[in-house]
Every structure is written in structure tokens, then in C-alpha cells.
Short mmCIF file of C-alpha atoms in Angstrom, two decimals:
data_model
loop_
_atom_site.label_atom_id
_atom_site.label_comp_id
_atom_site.label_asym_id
_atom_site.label_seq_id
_atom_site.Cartn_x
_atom_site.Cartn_y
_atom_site.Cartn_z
CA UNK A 1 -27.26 -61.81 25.69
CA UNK A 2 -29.70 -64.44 24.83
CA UNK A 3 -30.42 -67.24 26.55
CA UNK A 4 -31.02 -71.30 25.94
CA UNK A 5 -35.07 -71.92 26.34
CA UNK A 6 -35.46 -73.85 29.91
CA UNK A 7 -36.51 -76.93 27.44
CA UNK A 8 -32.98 -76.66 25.66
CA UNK A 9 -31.20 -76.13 29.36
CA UNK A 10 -32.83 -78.87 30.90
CA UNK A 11 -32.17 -81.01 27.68
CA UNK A 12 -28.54 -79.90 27.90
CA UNK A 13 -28.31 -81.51 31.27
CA UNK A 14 -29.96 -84.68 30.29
CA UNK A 15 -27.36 -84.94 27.81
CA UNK A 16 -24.09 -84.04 29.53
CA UNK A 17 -24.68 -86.60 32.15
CA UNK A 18 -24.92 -89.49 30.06
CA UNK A 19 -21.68 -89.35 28.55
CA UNK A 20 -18.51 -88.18 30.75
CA UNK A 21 -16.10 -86.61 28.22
CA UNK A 22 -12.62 -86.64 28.24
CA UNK A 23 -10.87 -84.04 30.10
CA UNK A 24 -10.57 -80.69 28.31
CA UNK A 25 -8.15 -77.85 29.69
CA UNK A 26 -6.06 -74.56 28.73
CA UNK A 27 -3.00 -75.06 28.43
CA UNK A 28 -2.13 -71.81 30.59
CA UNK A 29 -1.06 -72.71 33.76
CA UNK A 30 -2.63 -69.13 35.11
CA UNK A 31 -6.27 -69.18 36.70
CA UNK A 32 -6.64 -65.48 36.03
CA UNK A 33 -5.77 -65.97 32.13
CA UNK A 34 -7.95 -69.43 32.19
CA UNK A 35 -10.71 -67.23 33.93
CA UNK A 36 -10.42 -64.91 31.28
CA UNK A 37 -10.55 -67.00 28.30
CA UNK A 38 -13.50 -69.48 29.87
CA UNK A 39 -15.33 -65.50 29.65
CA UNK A 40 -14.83 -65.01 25.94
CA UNK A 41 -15.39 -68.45 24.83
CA UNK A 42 -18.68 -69.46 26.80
CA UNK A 43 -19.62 -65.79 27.90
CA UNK A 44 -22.83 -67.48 30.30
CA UNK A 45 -23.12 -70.85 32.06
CA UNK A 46 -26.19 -71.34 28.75
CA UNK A 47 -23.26 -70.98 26.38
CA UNK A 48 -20.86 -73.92 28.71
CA UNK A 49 -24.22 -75.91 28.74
CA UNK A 50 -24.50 -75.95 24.94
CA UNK A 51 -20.91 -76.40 24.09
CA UNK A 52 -21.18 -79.54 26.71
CA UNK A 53 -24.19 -81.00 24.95
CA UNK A 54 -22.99 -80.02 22.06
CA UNK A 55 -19.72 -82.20 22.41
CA UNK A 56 -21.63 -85.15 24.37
CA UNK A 57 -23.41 -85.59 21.60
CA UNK A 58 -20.55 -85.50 19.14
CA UNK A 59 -18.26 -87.61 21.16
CA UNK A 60 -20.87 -90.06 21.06
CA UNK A 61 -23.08 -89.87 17.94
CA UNK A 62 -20.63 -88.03 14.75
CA UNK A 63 -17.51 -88.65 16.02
CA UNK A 64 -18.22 -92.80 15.60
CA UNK A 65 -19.53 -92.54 11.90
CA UNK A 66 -17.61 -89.83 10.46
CA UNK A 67 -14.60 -91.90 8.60
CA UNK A 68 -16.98 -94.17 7.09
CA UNK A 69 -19.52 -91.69 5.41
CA UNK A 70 -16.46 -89.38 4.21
CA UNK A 71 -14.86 -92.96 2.36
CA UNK A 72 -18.55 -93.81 0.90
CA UNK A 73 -19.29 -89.71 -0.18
CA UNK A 74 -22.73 -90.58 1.58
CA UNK A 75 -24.59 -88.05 3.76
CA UNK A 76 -25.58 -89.62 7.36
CA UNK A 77 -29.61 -88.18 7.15
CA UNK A 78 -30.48 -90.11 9.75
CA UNK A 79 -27.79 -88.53 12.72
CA UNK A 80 -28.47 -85.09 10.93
CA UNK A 81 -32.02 -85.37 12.02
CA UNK A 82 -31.15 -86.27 15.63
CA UNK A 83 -30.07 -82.37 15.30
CA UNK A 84 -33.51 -81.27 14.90
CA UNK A 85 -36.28 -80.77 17.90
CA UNK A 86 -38.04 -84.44 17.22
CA UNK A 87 -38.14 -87.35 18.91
CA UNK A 88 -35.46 -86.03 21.96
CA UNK A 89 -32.97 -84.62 19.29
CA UNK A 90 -30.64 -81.78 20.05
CA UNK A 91 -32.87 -79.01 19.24
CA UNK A 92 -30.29 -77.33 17.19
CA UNK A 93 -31.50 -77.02 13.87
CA UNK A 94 -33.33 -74.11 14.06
CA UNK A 95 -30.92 -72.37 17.06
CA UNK A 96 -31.34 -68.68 15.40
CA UNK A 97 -35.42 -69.57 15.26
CA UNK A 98 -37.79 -67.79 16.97
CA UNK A 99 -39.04 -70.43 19.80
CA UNK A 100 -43.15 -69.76 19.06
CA UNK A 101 -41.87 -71.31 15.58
CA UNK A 102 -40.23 -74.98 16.56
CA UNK A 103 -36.57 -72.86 16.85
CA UNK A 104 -34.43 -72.90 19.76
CA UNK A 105 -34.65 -68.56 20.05
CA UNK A 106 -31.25 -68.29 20.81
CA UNK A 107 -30.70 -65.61 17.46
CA UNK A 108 -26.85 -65.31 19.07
CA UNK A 109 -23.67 -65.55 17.10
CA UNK A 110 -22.01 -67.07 20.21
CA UNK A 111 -23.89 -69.62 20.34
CA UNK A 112 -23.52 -70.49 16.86
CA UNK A 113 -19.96 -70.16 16.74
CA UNK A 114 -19.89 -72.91 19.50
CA UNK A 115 -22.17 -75.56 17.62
CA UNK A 116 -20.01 -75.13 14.19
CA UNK A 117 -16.45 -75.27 16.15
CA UNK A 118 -18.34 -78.62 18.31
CA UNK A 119 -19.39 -80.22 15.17
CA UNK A 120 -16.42 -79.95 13.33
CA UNK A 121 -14.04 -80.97 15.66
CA UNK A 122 -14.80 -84.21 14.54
CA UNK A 123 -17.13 -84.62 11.24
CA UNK A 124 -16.51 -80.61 9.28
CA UNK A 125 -18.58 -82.68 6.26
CA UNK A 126 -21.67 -82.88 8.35
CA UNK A 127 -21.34 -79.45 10.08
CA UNK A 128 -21.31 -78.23 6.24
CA UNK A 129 -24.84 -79.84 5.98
CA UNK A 130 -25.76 -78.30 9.22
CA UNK A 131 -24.74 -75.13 8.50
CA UNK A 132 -25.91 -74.64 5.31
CA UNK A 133 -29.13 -75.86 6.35
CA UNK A 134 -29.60 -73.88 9.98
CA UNK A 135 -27.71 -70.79 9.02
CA UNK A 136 -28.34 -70.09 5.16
CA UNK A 137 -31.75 -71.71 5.16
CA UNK A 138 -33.66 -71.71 8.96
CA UNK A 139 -31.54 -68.20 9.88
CA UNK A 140 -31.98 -66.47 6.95
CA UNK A 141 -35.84 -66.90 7.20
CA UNK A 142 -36.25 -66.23 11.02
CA UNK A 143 -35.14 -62.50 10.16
CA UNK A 144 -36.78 -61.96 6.88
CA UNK A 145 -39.92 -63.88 6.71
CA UNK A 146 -43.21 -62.72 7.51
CA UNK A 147 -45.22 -64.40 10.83
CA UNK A 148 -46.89 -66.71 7.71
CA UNK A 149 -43.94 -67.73 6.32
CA UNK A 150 -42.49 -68.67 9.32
CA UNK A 151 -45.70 -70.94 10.97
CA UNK A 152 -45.82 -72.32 7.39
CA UNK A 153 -42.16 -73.33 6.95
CA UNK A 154 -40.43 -73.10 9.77
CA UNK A 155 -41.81 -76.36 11.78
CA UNK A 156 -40.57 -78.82 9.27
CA UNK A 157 -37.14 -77.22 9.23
CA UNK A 158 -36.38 -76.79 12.59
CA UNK A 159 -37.66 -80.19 13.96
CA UNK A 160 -35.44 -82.28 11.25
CA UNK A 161 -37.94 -83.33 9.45
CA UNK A 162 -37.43 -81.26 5.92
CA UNK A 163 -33.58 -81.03 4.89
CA UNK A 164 -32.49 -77.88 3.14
CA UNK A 165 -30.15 -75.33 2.14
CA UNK A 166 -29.92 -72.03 0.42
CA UNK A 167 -29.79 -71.39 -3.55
CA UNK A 168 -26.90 -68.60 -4.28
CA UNK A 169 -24.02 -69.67 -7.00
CA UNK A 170 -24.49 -70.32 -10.39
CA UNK A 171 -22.19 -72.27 -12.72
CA UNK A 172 -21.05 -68.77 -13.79
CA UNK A 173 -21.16 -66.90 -10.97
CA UNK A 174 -19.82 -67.60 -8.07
CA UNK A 175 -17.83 -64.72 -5.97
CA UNK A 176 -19.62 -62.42 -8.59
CA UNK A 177 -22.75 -63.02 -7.06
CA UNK A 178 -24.29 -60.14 -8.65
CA UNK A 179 -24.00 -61.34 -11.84
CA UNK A 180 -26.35 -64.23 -11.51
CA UNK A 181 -29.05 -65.08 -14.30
CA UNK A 182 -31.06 -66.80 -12.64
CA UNK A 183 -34.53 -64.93 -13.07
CA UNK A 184 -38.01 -64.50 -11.87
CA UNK A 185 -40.35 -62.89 -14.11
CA UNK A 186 -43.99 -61.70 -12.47
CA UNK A 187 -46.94 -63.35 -13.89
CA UNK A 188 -49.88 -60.99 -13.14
CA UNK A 189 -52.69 -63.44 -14.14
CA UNK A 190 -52.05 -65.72 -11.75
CA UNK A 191 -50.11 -63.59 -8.91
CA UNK A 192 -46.70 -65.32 -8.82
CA UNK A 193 -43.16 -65.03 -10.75
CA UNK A 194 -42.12 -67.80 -12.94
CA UNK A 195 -38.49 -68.92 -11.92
CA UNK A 196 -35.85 -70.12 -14.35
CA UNK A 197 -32.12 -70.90 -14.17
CA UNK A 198 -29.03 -72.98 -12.79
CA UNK A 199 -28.07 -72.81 -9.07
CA UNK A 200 -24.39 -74.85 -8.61
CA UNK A 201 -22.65 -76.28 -5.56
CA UNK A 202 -25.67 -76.49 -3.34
CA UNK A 203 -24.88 -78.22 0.07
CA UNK A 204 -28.05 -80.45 0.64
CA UNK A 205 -29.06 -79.91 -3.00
CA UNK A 206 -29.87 -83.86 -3.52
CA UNK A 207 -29.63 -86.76 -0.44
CA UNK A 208 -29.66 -89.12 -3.21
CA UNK A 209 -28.79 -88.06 -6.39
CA UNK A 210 -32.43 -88.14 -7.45
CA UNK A 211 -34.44 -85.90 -5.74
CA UNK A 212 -34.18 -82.38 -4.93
CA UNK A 213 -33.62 -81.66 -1.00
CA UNK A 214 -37.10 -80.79 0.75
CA UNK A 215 -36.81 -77.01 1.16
CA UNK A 216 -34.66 -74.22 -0.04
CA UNK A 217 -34.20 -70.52 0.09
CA UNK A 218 -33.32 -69.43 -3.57
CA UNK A 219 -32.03 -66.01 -5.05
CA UNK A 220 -33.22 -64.52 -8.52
CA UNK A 221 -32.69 -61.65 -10.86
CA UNK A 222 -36.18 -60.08 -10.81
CA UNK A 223 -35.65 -56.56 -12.30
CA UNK A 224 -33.20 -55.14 -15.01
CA UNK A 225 -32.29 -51.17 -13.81
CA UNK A 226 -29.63 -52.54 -11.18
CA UNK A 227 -27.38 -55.23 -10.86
CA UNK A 228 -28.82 -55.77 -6.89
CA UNK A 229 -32.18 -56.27 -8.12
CA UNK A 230 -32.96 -59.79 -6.60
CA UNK A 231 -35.24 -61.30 -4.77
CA UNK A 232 -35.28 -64.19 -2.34
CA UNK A 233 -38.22 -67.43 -3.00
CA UNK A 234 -38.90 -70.53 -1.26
CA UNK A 235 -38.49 -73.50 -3.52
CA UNK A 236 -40.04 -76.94 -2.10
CA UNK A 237 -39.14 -80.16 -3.47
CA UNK A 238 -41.55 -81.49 -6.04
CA UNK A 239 -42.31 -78.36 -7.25
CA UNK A 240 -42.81 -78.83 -10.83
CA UNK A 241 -39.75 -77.97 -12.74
CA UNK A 242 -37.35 -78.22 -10.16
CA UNK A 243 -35.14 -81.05 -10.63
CA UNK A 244 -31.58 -82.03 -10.06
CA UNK A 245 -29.14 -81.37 -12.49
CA UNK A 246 -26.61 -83.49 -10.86
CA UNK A 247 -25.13 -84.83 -8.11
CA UNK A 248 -21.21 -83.63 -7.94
CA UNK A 249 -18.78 -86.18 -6.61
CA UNK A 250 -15.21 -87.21 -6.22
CA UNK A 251 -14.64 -84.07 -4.25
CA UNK A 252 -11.24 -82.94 -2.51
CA UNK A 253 -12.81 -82.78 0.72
CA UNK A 254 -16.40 -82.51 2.72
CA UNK A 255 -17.44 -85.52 0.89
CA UNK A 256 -19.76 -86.56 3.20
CA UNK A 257 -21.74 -83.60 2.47
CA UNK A 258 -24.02 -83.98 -0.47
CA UNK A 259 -23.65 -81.06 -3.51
CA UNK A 260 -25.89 -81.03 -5.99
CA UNK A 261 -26.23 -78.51 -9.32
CA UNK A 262 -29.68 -77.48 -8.96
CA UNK A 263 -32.27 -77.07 -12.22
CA UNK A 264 -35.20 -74.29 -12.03
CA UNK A 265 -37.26 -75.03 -15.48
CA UNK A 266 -40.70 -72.43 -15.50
CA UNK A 267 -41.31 -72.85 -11.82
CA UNK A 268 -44.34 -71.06 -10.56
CA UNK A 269 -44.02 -69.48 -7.05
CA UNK A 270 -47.04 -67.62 -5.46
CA UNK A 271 -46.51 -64.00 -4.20
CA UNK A 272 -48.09 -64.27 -1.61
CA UNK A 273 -46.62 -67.35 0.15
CA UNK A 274 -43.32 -68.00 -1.31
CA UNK A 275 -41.42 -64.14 -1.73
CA UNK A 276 -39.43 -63.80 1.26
CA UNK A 277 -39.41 -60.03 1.55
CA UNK A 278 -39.27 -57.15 -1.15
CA UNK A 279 -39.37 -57.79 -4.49
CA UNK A 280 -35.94 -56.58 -5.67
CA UNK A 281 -34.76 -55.96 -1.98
CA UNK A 282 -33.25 -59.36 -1.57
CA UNK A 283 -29.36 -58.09 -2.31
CA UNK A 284 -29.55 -56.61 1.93
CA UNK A 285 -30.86 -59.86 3.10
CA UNK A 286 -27.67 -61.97 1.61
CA UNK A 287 -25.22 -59.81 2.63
CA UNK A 288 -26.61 -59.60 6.16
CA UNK A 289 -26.57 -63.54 6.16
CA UNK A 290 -23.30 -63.67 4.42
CA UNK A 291 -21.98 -62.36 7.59
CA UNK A 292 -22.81 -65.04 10.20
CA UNK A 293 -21.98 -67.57 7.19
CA UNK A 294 -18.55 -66.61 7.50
CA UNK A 295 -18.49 -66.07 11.32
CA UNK A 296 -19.77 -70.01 11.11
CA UNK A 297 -17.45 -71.20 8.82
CA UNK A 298 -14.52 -69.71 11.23
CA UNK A 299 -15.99 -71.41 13.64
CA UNK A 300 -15.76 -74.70 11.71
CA UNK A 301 -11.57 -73.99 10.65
CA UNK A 302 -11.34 -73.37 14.88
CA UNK A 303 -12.50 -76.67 15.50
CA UNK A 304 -10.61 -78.64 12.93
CA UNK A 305 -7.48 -76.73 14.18
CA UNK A 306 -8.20 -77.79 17.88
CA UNK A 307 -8.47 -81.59 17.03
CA UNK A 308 -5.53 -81.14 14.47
CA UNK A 309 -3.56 -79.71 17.05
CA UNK A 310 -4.99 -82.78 19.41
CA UNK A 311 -3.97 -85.49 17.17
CA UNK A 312 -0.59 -84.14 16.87
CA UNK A 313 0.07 -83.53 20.67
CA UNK A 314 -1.10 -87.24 21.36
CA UNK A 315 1.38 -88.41 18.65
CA UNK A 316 4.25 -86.77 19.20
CA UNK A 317 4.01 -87.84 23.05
CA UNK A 318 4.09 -91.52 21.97
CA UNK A 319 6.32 -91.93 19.26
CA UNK A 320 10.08 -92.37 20.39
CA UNK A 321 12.44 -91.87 17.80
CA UNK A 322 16.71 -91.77 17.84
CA UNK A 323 16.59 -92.43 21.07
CA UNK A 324 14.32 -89.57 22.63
CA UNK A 325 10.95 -90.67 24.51
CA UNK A 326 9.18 -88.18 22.49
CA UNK A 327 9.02 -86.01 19.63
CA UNK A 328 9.08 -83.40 21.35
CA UNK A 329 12.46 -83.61 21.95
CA UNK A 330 13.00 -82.28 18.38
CA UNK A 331 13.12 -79.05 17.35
CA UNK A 332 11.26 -79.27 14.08
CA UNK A 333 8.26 -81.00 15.57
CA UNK A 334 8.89 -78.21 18.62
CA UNK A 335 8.46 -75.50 15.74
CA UNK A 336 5.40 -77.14 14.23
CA UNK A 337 3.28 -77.61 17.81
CA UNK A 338 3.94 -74.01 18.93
CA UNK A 339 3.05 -72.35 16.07
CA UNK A 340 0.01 -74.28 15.02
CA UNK A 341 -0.72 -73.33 19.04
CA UNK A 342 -0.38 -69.96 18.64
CA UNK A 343 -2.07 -69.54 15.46
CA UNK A 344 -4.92 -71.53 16.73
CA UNK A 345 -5.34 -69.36 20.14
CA UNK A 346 -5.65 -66.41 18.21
CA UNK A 347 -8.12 -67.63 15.76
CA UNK A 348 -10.07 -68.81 18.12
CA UNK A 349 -9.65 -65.42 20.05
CA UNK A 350 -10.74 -63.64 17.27
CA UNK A 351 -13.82 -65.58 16.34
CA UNK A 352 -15.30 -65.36 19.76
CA UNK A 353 -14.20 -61.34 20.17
CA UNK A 354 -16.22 -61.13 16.70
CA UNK A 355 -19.31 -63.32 17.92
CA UNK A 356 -19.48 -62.08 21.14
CA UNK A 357 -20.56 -58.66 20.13
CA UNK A 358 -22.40 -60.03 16.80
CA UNK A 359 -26.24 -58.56 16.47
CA UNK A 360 -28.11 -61.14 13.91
CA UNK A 361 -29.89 -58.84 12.97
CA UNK A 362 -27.91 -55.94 11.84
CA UNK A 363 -25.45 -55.70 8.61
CA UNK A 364 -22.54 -53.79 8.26
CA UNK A 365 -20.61 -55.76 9.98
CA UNK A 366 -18.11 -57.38 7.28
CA UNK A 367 -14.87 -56.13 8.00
CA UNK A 368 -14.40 -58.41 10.70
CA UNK A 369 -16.68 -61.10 9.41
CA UNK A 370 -14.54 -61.14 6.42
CA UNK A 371 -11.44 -61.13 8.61
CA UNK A 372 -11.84 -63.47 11.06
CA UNK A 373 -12.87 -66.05 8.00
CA UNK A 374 -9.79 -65.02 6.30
CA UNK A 375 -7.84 -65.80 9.24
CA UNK A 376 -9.07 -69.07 10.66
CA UNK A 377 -10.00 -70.43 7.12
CA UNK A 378 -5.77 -70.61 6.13
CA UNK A 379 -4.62 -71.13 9.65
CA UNK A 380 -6.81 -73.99 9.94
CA UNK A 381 -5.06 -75.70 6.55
CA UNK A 382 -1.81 -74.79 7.76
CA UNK A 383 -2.24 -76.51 11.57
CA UNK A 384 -4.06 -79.37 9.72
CA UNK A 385 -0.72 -79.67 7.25
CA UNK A 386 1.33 -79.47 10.44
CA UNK A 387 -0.43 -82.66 11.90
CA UNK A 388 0.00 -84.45 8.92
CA UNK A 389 4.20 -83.60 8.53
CA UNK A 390 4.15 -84.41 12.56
CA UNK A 391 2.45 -87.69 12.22
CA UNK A 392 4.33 -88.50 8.73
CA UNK A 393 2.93 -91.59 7.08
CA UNK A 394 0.27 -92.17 9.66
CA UNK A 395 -0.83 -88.41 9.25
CA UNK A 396 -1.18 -89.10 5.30
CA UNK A 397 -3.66 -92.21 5.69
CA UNK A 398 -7.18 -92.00 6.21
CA UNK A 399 -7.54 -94.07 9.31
CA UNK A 400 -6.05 -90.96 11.41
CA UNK A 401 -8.23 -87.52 11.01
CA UNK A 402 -5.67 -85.42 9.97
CA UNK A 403 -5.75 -86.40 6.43
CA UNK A 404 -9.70 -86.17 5.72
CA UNK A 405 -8.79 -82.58 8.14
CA UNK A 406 -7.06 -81.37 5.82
CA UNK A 407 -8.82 -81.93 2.62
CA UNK A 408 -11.90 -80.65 4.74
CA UNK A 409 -10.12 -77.45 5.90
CA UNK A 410 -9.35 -76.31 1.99
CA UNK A 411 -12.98 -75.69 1.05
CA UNK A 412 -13.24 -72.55 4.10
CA UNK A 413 -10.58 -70.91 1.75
CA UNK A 414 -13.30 -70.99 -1.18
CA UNK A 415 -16.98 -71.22 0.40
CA UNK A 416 -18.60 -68.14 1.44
CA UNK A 417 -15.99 -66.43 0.11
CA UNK A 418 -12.82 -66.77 -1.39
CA UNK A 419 -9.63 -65.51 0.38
CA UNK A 420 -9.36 -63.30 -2.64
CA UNK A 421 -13.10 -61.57 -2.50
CA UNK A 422 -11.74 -61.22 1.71
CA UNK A 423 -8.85 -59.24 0.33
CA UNK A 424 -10.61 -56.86 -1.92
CA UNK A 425 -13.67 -56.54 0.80
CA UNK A 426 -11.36 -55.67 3.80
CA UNK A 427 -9.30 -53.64 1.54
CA UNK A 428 -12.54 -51.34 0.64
CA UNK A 429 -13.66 -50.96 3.99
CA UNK A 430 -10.00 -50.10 5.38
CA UNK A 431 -9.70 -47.92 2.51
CA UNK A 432 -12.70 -45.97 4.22
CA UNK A 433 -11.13 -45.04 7.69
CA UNK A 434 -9.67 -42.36 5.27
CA UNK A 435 -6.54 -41.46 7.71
CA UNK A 436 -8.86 -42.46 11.04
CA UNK A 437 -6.47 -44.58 13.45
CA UNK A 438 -7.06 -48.05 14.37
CA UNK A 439 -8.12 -48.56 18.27
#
């Protein structure tokens, strides 16, 4: 098990003491089964550390702001760079990183899994950012790219002050991600490919509509014998011919997340500096980081469910009706609590039993990164639906969380991954234990 950097512990413990958070329990009365579950959820006293700083910081800093940047679709760059390793900032931005490269060198799934479910507990939109910038971006090149890569790129990323993402879907190609156009064609003369195409629904892809993000990892046909022949660049902002196509708005949900359609016109990448990996290798590298994509994004539907579950506890306590003290004397909103409970324990079960024994660096592992996604992504709409019938007109207005929630909690049924590509993925791989028992 890896563990926080003494800088990042003793950071931790600045932070937790400045803010005394509200009390946080299990709802088992039982030590031994409270024992247990404090063991699978913070495995080490450096995972309790970072899921306490972690939700000092969000009590105090993104829980505040997150209402009004979801009603004004703007992204909050300012707090997302109080996640980087600047200026006292959380240090979290490049958690996966190797430390001698600005990261945190904590390349552990737990600890991931706690930061997303933290985060999103109160601001998923922002979490999107971070995730797409820390996992598909900053984790994706601490395992593949070189020791040059890294003290070239790296820094900016991981300290806050570059914003970026990763470059996958196209406007025709989406779950088919093999099917891309997108292409990179080798210019001998001057060593480098020359990199053309549309990349669409990139998180980070634009702050303001104008200009590209700083810094992104981008994925290109660059041979014709096999459909998996792609490679991985690095595209920087202001590289000539890379421009935004647009800024997409008036989205369901995660709206204070910037997307952005992303325009590659003849843009020259050296070889040397800017392939990340082998040439025509790349199609290994995305589904390795596909996996802790989806073991983040579980993380993210756990935390919505736990303060959709929250909100509707608090308001069904309060709110007399026919007579009763409570709702809870009734047993529809009984029905709804309990089972939004239960469905949330084992999500949450599941994600952490996944993380727990989750290797970075190793693939293979999608069965269960595809399931637990599955999973959490529809239990999390369904507990978030729950809070909104509980809390009836309240629960459908924006000034309680459960609405933005909600609309929040669809897109994990559709982002890295749809439910359907889960289906025919787990199917494949079950399909394998050819007449081998489950444990």
C-alpha cells in the first residue's frame, strides 16, 4: 500500500484542524461491523488523513460556490487550482504522480476513489474537471511517459498551473472508440506526425469558450493494418492549428464543468517530445486508463448517493405531516430511505473491495471496473430520484442539491462508458469463465 508523502501528511493535518466538520458516523450500531467497514473504506490512517483533508477542504471551499457556478454553466478555475501543489493548495492534482515530478506519489486506486467520492459529495461538476484532468491527463502520463516527458510536462500539471484533459471521442465515435478518424500521419523531413481531426465532449476542452485548455493528452489513428493502431500525443494550447470548435452548453447536468468540441487542423507534433509511447501501441495505454476512469467515476455516483441520502434523512426528520412528527412515520418514505441505504452501502462496498486491491499499473482488470461503474453509476440516479420524491417540491428546486444531484448523476450512465458498452464488456469476460464457478 502506498503511502501520503510526509509533505501531503503534514499538510493533511494543517488542514483538518482548521475546520471541525460535522459529525460523520455508520449507521450500524455494532463496533465490530463499524471496525470492519472503517478497514475497507480508509484501509491506513494516510487514507483517513486524506479523506479528512479532503472533506475540510470541501466543506469549506466547493461546497460554498457550487450552486452558483452550476446556475451560471461557469467553471470555478480559480478553487480548481487551490487543488494543485502551489501556493499551500491541496496537492491533489497530480495524486497518481510520481513525487520527483511535482505529483503527490500516491499511484493508489484507494486513494483516488476517496478524493472523487469527497469532491462530489458536494460539487460532481467540478470533480468532473478534476478527474478528467488528474486521472485521464496527469495519470495517464505518470505510467506511460518517458523520464523527459514527465520533467517537461508534468510540473505545470500537477501544481495547478496548466488545466487539461484527455482527447478520446469524436463526433462519430464515441463508445466505438476504435473507429476514430482522427489521424497522425509521420512527416520524415522534419521528424514529427502531422495531426488532423475532431475530438468532441472534452471536459476542460475551453475555460472560456475561446481558447483551447493548456495541455492535453490526445489519441490518433496512425497506421491502417488494424483498427487498434493509435497512438497517444501531447497537444499544448497555442499550438498552431488547434483551436476550439465550440463550446457546448445548456447541458442536462455537470454544467459547471466546461465541454468543448476540440479542432486539430495540420498540427505538427515532434517525435521526439510529444509521442507518449509506441507509435501504434497507444490502444493498451487507454484501456489500462479506462479502468481507474471508471473506478473514479464510481467513486463520484458513491458520493452523490451519500449526500442524496443526507439531504433526505435531514428532511424527512423535520417535516411533520397528517399529524406524525416525521416522515418517517410513513411507509412510502420508509421504503424510499432503506433502499436508497442499502443500495448505497453496497456500492460503496463494492467500489472500495475493487480499489483496494487495484494495481495502476496493470490492465486486465475490467470486469469489475466495468461492474462496479455499472452499479454505482444507476444506483446513484435512483437514490438521487428518491431524494427528490422524499423532499417533493423542495427536492425539484435548485436551491436544495438534490435536483442539480440528479441531473449530475445521469452523465456516470454515459461517460466512460455507457451502461450498454458495461453490458456487452462484462458479458464477454463472463462468457470466458467457460463453466469455471464464481468464488
Amino acid at each position: 500500500m502506498h503511502r501520503l508523502t510526509p509533505s501531503v501528511r503534514r499538510l493533511a493535518a494543517a488542514k483538518c484542524s482548521k475546520t471541525k466538520n460535522s459529525k460523520r458516523c455508520f449507521a450500524s450500531a455494532s463496533p465490530t461491523w463499524a471496525s470492519s467497514l472503517t478497514k475497507l473504506f480508509n484501509p491506513t490512517d494516510d487514507h483517513a488523513a486524506l479523506r479528512e483533508m479532503v472533506r475540510t477542504f470541501t466543506e469549506r471551499e466547493v461546497e460554498p460556490q457550487a450552486l452558483e457556478y452550476n446556475r451560471s454553466e461557469t467553471f470555478n478555475s480559480s478553487l480548481f487550482r487551490k487543488f494543485g501543489s502551489e501556493n499551500g493548495g491541496l496537492g491533489i492534482l497530480g495524486l497518481t504522480a510520481p513525487d520527483d515530478f511535482g505529483g503527490t506519489g500516491l499511484p493508489d486506486a484507494t486513494a483516488v476513489s476517496i478524493v472523487h467520492e469527497e469532491l462530489s459529495y458536494s460539487d460532481p461538476a467540478l470533480c468532473l474537471s478534476y478527474l478528467a484532468h488528474s486521472i485521464l491527463l496527469v495519470n495517464n502520463l505518470a505510467v506511460n511517459a518517458n523520464e523527459d516527458q514527465l520533467a517537461r510536462f508534468m510540473p505545470g500539471i500537477c501544481d495547478g498551473s496548466k488545466i487539461g484533459g484527455m482527447c478520446m471521442s469524436e463526433p462519430n465515435a464515441g463508445t466505438d472508440v476504435l473507429g476514430m478518424k482522427s489521424n497522425a500521419v509521420y512527416d520524415s523531413d522534419r521528424d514529427g506526425f502531422i495531426l488532423n481531426g475532431t475530438k468532441m465532449w472534452i471536459t476542460n476542452g475551453t475555460m472560456t469558450g475561446k481558447e483551447t485548455g493548456d495541455l492535453f493528452l490526445v489519441y490518433a489513428r496512425t497506421g491502417t493494418e488494424k483498427r487498434s493502431d493509435i497512438t497517444q500525443f501531447v497537444v499544448e494550447g497555442g499550438m498552431e492549428g488547434f483551436n476550439v470548435g465550440q463550446k457546448i452548453t445548456d447541458k442536462l447536468g455537470m454544467r459547471a464543468s466546461p465541454t468543448a468540441e476540440l479542432v486539430f487542423e495540420n498540427v505538427f507534433l515532434p517525435a521526439k517530445t510529444h509521442v507518449v509511447g509506441d507509435v501504434n501501441g497507444a490502444t493498451l495505454c487507454m484501456m489500462r486508463n479506462l479502468e481507474i476512469e471508471r473506478v473514479a467515476l464510481a467513486a463520484m455516483a458513491v458520493g452523490i448517493a451519500r449526500r442524496s441520502l443526507d439531504e433526505m434523512i435531514a428532511y424527512a426528520s423535520d417535516r411533520p405531516a397528517f399529524g406524525k412528527s416525521s416522515l418517517f412515520g410513513f411507509g412510502q418514505i420508509q421504503k424510499h430511505i432503506s433502499e436508497s441505504y442499502a443500495e448505497y452501502m453496497a456500492g460503496k462496498c463494492y467500489l472500495y473491495a475493487m480499489a483496494n486491491g487495484l494495481d495502476l499499473s496493470t490492465y486486465g482488470n475490467g470486469l469489475d471496473a466495468d461492474g462496479v461503474k455499472l452499479y454505482c453509476a444507476t444506483m446513484t440516479k435512483n437514490v438521487a430520484d428518491r431524494a427528490i420524491q422524499v423532499m417533493g417540491g423542495y427536492g425539484y428546486c435548485g436551491e436544495y442539491a438534490v435536483e442539480r444531484l440528479w441531473r449530475d448523476a445521469k452523465l456516470l450512465e454515459i461517460g466512460g462508458g455507457t451502461n450498454e458498452s458495461h453490458h456487452k464488456n462484462m458479458a464477454r469476460d463472463l462468457h470466458k469463465l467457460d463453466g469455471n464457478k464464481l468464488e
